[in-house]
Tab-separated table of C-alpha atoms in Angstrom:
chain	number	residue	atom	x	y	z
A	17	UNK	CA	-3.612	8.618	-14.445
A	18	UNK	CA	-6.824	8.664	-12.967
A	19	UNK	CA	-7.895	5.228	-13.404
A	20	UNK	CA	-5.156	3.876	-11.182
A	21	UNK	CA	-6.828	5.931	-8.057
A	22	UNK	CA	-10.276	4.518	-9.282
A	23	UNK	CA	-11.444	0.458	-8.376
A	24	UNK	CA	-13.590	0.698	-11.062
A	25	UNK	CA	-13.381	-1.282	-14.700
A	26	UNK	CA	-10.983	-3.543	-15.561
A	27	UNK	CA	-6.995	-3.920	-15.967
A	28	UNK	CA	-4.991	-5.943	-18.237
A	29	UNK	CA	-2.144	-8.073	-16.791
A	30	UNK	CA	-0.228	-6.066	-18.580
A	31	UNK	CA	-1.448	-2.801	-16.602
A	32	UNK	CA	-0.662	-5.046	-13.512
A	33	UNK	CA	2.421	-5.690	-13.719
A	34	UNK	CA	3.749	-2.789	-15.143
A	35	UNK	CA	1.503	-0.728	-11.977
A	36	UNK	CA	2.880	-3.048	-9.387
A	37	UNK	CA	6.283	-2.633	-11.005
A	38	UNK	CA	6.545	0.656	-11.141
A	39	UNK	CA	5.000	1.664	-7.791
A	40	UNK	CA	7.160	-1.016	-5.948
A	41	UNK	CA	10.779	1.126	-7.329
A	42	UNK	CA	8.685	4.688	-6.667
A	43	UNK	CA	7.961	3.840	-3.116
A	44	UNK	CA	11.818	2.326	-2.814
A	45	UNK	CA	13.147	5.196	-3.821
A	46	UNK	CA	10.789	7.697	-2.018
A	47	UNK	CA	11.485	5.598	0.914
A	48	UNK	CA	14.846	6.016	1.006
A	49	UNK	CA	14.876	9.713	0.235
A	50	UNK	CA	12.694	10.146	3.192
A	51	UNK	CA	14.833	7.596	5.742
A	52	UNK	CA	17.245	10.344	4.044
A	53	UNK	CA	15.869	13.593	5.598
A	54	UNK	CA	14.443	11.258	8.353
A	55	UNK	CA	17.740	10.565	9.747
A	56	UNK	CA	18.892	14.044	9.867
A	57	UNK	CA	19.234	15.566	13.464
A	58	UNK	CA	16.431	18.564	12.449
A	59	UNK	CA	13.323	18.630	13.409
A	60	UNK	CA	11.747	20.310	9.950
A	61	UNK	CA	13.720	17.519	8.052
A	62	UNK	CA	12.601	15.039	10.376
A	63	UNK	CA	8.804	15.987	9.793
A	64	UNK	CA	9.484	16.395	5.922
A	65	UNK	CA	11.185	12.170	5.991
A	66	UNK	CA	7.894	11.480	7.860
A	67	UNK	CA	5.802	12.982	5.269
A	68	UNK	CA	7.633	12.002	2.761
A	69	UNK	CA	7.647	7.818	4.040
A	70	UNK	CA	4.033	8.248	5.030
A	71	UNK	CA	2.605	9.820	1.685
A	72	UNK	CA	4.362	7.442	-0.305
A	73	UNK	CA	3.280	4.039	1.421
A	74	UNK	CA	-0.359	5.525	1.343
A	75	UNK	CA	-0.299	6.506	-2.312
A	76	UNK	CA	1.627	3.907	-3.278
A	77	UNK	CA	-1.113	1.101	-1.131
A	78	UNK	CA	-3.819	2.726	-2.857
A	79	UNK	CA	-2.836	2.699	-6.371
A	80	UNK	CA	-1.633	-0.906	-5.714
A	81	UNK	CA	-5.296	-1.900	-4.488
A	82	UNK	CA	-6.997	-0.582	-6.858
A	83	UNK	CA	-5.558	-1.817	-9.496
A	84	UNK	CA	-5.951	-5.033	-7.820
A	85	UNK	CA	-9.413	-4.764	-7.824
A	86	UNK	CA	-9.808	-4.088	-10.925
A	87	UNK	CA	-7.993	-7.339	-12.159
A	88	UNK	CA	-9.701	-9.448	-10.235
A	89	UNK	CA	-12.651	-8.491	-11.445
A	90	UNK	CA	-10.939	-9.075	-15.241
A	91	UNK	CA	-10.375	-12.316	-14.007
A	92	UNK	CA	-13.904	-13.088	-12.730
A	93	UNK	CA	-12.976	-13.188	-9.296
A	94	UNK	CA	-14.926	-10.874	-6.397
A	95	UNK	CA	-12.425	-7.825	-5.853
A	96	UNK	CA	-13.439	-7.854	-2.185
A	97	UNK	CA	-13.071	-11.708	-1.758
């Protein structure tokens, strides 16, 4: 699990696909669990849905871009191009 927070190596397409798959239905599904507590009318469920939206689009970005990097660089093309 620690590779995917790392833009170091390399990744398979296979490892790219199934990252980007998987991370696209987490933060889905996070996302609406947090619109969820968001759209309740208290304020400690209202900062929980905010959490909850914001820690999952970060996490989710990050695991995303890294493994993006590290195909590219599979590929042969610059990761920061």
């Amino acid at each position: 699990m620690s590779k995917y927070f790392s833009f170091s190596g390399k990744a398979t397409r296979s490892e790219y696909w199934g990252v980007l798959l998987i991370t696209t239905v987490a933060v889905c599904i996070l996302a609406v669990i947090g619109v969820m507590f968001f759209a309740a009318d208290s304020a400690p469920a209202t900062a929980i849905g905010t959490l909850i939206i914001l820690g999952t689009f970060v996490a989710g970005t990050w695991i995303q871009m890294a493994t993006i990097a590290r195909r590219c660089r599979d590929i042969g093309i610059n990761p920061w191009f």
